[in-house]
Short mmCIF file of C-alpha atoms and ligand atoms in Angstrom, two decimals:
data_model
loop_
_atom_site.label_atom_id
_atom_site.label_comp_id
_atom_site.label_asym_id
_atom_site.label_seq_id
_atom_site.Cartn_x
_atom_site.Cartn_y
_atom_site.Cartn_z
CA UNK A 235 -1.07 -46.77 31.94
CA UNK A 236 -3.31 -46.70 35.12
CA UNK A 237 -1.76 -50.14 36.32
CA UNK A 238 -3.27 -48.88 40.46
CA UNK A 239 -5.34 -45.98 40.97
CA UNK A 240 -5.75 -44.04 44.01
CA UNK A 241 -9.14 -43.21 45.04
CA UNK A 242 -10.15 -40.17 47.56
CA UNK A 243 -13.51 -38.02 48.02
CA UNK A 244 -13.37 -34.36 47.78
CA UNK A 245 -16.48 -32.07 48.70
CA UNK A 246 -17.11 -29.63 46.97
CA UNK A 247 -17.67 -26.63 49.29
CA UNK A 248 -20.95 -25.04 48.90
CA UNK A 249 -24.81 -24.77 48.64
CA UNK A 250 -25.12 -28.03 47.35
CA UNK A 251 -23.72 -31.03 48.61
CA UNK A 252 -21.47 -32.68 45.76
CA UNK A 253 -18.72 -34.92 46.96
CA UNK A 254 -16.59 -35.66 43.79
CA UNK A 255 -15.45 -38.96 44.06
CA UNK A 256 -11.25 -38.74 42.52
CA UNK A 257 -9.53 -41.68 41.12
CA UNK A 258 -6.26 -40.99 39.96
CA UNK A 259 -3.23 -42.48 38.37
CA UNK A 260 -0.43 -43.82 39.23
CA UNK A 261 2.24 -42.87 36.62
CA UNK A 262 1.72 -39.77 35.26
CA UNK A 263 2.67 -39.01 31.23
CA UNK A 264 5.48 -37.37 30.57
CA UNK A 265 5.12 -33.75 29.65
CA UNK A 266 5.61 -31.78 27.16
CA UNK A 267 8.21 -28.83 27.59
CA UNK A 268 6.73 -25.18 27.60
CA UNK A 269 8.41 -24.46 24.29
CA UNK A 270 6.85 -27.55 22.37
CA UNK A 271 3.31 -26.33 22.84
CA UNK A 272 0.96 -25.65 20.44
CA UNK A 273 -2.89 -25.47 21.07
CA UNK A 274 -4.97 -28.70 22.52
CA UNK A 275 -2.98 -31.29 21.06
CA UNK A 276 -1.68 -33.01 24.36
CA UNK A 277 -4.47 -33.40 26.60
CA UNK A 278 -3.41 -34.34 30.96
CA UNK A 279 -3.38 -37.04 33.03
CA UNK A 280 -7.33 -36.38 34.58
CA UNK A 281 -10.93 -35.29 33.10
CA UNK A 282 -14.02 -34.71 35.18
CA UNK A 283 -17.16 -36.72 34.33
CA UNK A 284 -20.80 -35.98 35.57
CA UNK A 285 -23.80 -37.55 34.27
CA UNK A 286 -27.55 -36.15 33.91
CA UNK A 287 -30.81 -38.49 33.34
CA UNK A 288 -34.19 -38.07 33.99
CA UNK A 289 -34.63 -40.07 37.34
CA UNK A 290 -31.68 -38.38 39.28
CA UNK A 291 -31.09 -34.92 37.60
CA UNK A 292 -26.93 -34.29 37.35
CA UNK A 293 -24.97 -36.72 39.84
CA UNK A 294 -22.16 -39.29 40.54
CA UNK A 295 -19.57 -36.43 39.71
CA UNK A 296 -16.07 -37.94 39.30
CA UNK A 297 -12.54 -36.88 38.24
CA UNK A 298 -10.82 -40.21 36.46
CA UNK A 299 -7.84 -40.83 34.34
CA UNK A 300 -8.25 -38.82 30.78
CA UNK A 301 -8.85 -41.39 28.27
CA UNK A 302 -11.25 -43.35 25.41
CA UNK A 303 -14.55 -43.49 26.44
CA UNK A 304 -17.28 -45.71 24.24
CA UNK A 305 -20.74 -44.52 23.24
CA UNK A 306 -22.76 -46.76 21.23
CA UNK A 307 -23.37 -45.07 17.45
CA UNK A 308 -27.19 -44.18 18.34
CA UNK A 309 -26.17 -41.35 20.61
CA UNK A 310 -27.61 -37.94 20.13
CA UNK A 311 -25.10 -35.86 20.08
CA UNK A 312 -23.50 -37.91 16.97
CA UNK A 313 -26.62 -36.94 14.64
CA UNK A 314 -28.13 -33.51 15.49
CA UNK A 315 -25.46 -31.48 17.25
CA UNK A 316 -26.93 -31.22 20.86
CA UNK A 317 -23.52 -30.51 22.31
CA UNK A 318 -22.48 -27.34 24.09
CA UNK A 319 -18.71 -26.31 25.76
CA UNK A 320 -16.92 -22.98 27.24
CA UNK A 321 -13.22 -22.66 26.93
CA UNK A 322 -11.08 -21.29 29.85
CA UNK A 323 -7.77 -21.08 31.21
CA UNK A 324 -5.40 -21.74 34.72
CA UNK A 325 -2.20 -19.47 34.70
CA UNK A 326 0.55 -20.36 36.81
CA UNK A 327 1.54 -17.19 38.78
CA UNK A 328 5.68 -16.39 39.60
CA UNK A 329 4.60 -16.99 43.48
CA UNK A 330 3.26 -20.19 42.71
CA UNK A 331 -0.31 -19.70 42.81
CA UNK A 332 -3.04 -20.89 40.64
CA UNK A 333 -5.48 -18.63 39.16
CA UNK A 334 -8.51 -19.12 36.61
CA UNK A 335 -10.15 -15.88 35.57
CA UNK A 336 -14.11 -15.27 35.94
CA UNK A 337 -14.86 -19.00 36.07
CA UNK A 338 -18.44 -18.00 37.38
CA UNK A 339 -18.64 -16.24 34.12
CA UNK A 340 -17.85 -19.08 32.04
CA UNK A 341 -20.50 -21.26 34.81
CA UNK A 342 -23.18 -18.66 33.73
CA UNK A 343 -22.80 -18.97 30.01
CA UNK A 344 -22.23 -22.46 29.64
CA UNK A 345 -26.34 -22.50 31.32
CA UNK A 346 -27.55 -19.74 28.81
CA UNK A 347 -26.10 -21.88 26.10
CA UNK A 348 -27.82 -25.40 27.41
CA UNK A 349 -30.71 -23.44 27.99
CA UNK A 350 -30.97 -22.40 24.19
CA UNK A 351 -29.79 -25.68 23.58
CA UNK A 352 -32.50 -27.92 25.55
CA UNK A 353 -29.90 -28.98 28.13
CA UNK A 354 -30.12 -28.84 31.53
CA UNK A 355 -28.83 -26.62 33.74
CA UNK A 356 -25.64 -27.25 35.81
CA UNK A 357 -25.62 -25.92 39.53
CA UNK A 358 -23.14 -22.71 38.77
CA UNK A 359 -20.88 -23.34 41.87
CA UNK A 360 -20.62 -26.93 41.11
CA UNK A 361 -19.14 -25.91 37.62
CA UNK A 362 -16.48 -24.01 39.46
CA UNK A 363 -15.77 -26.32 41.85
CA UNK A 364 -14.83 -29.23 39.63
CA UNK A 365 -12.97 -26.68 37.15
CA UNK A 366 -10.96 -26.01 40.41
CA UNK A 367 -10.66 -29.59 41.38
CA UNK A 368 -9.86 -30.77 38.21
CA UNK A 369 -6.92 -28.11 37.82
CA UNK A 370 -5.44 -28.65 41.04
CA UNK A 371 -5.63 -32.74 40.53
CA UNK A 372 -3.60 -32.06 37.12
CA UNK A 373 -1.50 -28.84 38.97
CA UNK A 374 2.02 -29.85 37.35
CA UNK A 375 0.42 -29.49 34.01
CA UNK A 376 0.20 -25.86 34.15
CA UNK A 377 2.95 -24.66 32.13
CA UNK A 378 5.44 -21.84 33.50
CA UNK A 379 6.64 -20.11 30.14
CA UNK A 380 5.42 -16.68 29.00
CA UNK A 381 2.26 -17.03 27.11
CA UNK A 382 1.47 -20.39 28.00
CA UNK A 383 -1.63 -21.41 29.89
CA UNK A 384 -3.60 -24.56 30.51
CA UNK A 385 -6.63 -24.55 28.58
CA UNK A 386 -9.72 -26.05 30.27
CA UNK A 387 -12.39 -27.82 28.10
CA UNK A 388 -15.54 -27.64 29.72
CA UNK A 389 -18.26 -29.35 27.63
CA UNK A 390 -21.66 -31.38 28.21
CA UNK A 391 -22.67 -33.73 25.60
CA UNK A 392 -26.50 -35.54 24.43
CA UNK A 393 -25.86 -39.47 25.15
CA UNK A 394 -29.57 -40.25 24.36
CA UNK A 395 -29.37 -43.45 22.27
CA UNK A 396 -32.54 -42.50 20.01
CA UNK A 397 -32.64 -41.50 16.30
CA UNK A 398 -35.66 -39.50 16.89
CA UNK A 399 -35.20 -35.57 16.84
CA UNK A 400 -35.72 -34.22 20.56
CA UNK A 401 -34.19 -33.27 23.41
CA UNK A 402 -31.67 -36.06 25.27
CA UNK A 403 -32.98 -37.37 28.19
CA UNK A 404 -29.46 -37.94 29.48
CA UNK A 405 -25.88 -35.91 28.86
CA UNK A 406 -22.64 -36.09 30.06
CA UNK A 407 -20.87 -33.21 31.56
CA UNK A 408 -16.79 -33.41 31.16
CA UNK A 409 -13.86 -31.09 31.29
CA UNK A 410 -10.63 -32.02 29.67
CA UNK A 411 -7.49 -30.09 29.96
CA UNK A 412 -4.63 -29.35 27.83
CA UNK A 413 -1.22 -27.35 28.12
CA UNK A 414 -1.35 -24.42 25.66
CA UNK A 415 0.75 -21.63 23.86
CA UNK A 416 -0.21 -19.26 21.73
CA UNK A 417 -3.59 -20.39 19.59
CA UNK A 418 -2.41 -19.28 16.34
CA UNK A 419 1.16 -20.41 16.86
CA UNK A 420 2.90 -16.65 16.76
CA UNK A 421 2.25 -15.07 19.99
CA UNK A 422 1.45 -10.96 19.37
CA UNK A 423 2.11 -11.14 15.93
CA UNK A 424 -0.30 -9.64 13.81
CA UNK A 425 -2.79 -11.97 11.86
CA UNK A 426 -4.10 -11.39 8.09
CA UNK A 427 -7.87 -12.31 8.35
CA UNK A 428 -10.45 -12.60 5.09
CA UNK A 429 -13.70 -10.92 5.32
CA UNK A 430 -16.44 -13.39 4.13
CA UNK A 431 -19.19 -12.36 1.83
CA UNK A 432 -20.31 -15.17 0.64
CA UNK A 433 -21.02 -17.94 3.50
CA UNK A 434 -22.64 -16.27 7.13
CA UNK A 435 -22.06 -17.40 10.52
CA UNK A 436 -25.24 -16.58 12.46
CA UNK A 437 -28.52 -14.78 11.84
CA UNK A 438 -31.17 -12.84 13.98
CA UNK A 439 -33.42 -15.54 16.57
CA UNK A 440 -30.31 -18.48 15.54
CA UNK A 441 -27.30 -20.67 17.84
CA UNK A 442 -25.05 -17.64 16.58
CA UNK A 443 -24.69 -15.96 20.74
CA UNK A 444 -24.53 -20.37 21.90
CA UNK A 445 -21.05 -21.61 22.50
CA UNK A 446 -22.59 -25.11 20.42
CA UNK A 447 -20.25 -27.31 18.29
CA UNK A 448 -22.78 -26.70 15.07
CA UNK A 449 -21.82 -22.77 14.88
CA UNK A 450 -18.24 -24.02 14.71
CA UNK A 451 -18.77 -26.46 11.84
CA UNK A 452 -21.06 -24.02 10.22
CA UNK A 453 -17.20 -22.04 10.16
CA UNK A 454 -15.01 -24.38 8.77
CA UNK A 455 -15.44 -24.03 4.78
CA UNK A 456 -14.83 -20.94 4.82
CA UNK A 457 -12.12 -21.05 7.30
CA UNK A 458 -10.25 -23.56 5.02
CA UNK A 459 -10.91 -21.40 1.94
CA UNK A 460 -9.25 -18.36 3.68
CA UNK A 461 -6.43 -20.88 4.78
CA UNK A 462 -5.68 -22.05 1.29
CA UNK A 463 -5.53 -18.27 0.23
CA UNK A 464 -2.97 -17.53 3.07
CA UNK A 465 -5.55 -16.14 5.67
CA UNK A 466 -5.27 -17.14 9.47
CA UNK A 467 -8.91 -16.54 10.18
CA UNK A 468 -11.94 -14.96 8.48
CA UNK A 469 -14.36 -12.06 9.71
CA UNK A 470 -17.86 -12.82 9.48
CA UNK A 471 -20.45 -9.93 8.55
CA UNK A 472 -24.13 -10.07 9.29
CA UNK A 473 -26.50 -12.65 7.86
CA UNK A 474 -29.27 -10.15 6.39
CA UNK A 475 -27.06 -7.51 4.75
CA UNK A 476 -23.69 -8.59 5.25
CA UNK A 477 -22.10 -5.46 5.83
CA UNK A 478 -22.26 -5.45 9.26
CA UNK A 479 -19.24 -6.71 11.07
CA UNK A 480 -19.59 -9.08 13.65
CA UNK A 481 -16.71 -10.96 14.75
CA UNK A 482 -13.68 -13.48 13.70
CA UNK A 483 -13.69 -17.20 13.84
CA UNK A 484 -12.46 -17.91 17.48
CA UNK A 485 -13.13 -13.81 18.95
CA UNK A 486 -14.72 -11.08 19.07
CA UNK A 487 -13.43 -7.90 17.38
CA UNK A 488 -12.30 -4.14 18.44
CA UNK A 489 -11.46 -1.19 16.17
CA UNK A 490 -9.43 1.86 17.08
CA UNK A 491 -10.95 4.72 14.89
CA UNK A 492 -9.57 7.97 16.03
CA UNK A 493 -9.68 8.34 19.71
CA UNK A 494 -12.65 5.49 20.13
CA UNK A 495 -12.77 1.52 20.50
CA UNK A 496 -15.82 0.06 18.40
CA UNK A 497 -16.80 -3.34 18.72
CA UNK A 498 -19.91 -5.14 17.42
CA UNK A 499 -22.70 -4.78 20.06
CA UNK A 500 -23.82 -8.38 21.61
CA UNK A 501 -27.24 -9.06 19.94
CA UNK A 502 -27.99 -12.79 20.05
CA UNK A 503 -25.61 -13.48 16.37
CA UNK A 504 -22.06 -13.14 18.24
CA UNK A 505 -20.18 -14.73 21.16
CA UNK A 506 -20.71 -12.67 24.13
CA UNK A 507 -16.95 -13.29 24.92
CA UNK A 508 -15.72 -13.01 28.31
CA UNK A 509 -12.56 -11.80 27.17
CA UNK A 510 -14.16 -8.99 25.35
CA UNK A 511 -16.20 -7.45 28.36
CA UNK A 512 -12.72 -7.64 30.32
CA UNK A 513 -11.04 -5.72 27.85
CA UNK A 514 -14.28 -3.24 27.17
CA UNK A 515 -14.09 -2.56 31.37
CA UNK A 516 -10.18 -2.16 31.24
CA UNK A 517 -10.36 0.19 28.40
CA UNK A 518 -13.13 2.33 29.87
CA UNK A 519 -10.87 2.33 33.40
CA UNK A 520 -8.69 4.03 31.19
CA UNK A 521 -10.71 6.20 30.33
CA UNK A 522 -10.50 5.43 26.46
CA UNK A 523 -14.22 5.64 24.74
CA UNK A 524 -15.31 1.90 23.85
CA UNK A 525 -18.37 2.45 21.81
CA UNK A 526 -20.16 -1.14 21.22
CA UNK A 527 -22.05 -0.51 17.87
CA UNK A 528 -23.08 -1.43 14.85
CA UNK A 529 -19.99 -1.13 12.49
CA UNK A 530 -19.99 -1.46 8.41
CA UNK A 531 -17.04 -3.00 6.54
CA UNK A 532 -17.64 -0.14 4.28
CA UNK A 533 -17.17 2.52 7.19
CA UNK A 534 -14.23 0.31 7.72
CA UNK A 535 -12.73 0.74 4.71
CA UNK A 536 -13.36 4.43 4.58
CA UNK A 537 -11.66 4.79 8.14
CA UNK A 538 -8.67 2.74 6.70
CA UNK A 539 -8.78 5.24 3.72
CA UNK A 540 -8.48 8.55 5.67
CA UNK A 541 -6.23 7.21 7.89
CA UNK A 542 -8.18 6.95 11.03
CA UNK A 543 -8.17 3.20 11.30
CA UNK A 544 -5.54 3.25 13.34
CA UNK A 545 -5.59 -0.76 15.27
CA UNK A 546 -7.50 -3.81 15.25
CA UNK A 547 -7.55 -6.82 17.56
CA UNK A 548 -9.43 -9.87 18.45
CA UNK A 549 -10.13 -10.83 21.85
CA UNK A 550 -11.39 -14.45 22.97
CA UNK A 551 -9.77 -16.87 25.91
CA UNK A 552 -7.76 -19.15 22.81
CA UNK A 553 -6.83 -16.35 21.42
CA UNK A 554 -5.87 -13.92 24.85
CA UNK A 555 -5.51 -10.77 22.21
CA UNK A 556 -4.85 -10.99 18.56
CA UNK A 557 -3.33 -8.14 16.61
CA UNK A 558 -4.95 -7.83 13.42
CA UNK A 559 -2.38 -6.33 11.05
CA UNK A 560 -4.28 -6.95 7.40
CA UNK A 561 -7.86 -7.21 6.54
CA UNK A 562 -9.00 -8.24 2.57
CA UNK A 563 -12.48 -7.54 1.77
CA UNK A 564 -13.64 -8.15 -1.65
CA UNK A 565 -10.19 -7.03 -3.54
CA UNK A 566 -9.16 -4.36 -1.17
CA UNK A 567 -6.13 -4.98 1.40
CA UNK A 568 -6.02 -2.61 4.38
CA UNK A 569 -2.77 -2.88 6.08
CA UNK A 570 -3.41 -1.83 9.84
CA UNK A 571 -0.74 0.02 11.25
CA UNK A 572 1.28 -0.27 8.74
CA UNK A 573 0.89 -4.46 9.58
CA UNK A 574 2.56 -4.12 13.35
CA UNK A 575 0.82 -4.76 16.28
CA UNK A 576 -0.70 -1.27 17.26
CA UNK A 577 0.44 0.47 20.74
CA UNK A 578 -3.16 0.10 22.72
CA UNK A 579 -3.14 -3.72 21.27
CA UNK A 580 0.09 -4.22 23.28
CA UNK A 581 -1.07 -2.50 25.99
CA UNK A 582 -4.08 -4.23 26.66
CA UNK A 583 -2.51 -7.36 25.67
CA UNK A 584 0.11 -7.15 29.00
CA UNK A 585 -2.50 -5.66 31.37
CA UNK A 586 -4.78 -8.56 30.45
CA UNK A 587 -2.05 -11.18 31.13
CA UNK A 588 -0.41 -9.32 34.06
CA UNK A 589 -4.03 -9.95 35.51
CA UNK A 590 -4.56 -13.26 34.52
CA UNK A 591 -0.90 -14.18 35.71
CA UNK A 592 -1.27 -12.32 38.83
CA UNK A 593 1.52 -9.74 37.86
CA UNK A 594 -0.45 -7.12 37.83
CA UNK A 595 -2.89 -6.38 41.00
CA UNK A 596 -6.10 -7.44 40.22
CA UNK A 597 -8.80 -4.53 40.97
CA UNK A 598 -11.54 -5.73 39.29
CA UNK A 599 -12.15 -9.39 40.94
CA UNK A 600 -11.57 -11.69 38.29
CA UNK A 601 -9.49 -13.74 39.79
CA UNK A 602 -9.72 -16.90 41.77
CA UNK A 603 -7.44 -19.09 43.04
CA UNK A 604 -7.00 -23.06 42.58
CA UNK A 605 -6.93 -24.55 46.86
CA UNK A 606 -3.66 -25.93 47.00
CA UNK A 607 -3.54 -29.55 48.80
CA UNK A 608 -7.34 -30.10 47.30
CA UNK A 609 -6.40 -33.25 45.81
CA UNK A 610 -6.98 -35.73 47.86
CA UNK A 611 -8.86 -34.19 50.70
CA UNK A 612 -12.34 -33.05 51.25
C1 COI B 992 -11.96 -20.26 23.15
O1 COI B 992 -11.42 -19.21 22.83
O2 COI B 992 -11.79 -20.74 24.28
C2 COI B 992 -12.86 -20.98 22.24
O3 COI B 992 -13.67 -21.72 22.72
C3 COI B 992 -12.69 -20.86 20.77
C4 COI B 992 -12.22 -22.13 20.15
C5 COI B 992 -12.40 -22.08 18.67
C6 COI B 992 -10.79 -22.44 20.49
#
């Protein structure tokens, strides 16, 4: 209900000079408590909007009250896919602060991915910017409980009206947020994934590295077929061979074997997650050997066998970390330690939270904080 709407300017600090013009509501929703939430079902009270054509490149950025917005049925992004996003997340820290973590990382890839997509490039600390402005706008959204987070739904979207297949000449750029718990609804507790060997997800020179809504669909049969069967996610192998492990549905995947981590080197087929190179750098500051290399599910299977296989876990910003406690490829189950979640799982689980949630003293950089008071004022 936006029966009066307050407007402001806010200018966003940097290079360029964007002044993102804020309209907000007057009565807020009510929200959800901490323990109700599931993942991106209740969306807040704001959304950013930016718009790209030809004439005047991205302008007229804006933060306005979430809600419907109408497209006529011609546009672009309807018929052949041409939309991109990133996923990310504020955490409310016990002193009150607001941090997001590596938002310039999630600025970078969102370009690589319009770039392989035909889109345009966004100015990188623009992106940030409005991710920042948009969070502290919708501040008392963040939730407060442990393991909840507000998820932030950067996304840019073709709004060509034309039938013909080519590159948009205009897009919207928007970020939606929504208060989150844990993405597959159990917190640390070990998932039981399918390996698929009969559909693929990517393949050499394809979208498979893009964060694009078709590599998502191209998931969602199989998905629903490892669902029926009483999977919570599947684990895709290569295209070519399909031996080759390369990574789950929503994250990217790590192996203990003995005293190393292996996880699927990036190539241009997987998600080059920004979740994963945290953990890969917080693992090797502890001096634990993270090989990123080509892994078999057959050398899987063997190291399950003699007892080496020791944990698994998937890593991606839905997901935080996911203990992987069961794995069924082609009529074999291996239980992972012994189906619990394993000791260096946990581990990495709390020191990648305690950074994220500013418990733990950030050494690396990754975090940045949301400006209180930037709501209304430039
Ligand atoms: C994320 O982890 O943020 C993603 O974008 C994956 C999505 C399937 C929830």
């Amino acid at each position: 209900m936006f029966a009066a709407v307050v407007f402001s300017r806010w200018k966003a600090r940097g290079a360029m000079d964007w002044d993102i013009q804020v309209c907000t509501v007057d009565q807020r929703k009510p929200r959800p408590g901490d323990e109700e939430l599931g993942f991106g079902q209740v969306f807040t009270d704001h959304m950013f909007i930016m718009n790209y054509d030809e004439d005047c490149g991205w302008h007229d950025p804006r933060i306005v009250p979430y809600g419907p917005m109408s497209f006529e049925p011609s546009v672009a992004s309807f018929h052949y896919g041409q939309t991109i996003f990133e996923g990310m997340k504020a955490y409310g820290c016990p002193d009150g602060r607001a941090l997001l973590f590596r938002p310039g990382d999630n600025a970078r890839r969102l370009n690589a991915t319009a770039e392989r997509m035909c889109i345009p490039s966004l100015d990188e600390e623009l992106f940030v910017n409005a991710v920042k402005k948009t969070v502290a706008v919708d501040r008392q959204w963040i939730p407060s409980a442990p393991g909840t987070s507000l998820y932030i739904r950067p996304f840019i979207i073709a709004t060509e009206k034309y039938l013909g297949l080519k590159p948009s000449s205009s897009y919207k750029f928007i970020i939606i947020m929504s208060p989150v718990g844990a993405y597959h609804g159990r917190g640390l507790t070990p998932t039981r994934i399918y390996v698929e060997t009969e559909y693929v997800r990517s393949v050499r020179g394809g979208t498979g590295e893009a964060k694009t809504g078709g590599n998502y669909a191209a998931c969602l049969k199989a998905e629903a077929r490892a669902a029926k069967m009483g999977y919570d996610q599947v684990l895709w192998l290569d295209g070519q061979q399909r031996q080759f492990v390369e990574e789950v549905g929503s994250m990217n995947v790590f192996f203990k074997i003995g005293d190393q981590v292996i996880t699927p080197p990036l190539g241009g087929t997987i998600l080059a997650g920004i979740t994963r190179d945290s953990v890969i750098k917080i693992l090797r500051e502890w001096g634990v050997a993270v090989k990123q290399r080509r892994i078999s599910i057959q050398e899987l299977a063997e190291a399950h066998e003699s007892g080496s296989l020791q944990e698994a876990f998937g890593t991606g910003t839905a997901a935080v970390i996911t203990p992987i406690g069961q794995l069924h490829w082609d009529g074999l189950t291996m239980d992972i330690n012994e189906g619990q979640t394993g000791e260096l799982t946990s581990k990495v689980y709390d020191t990648l939270l305690g950074i994220q949630t500013g418990r733990i003293e950030d050494d690396f950089g990754w975090t940045v904080e949301v400006p209180v008071g930037a709501e209304t004022s430039g």
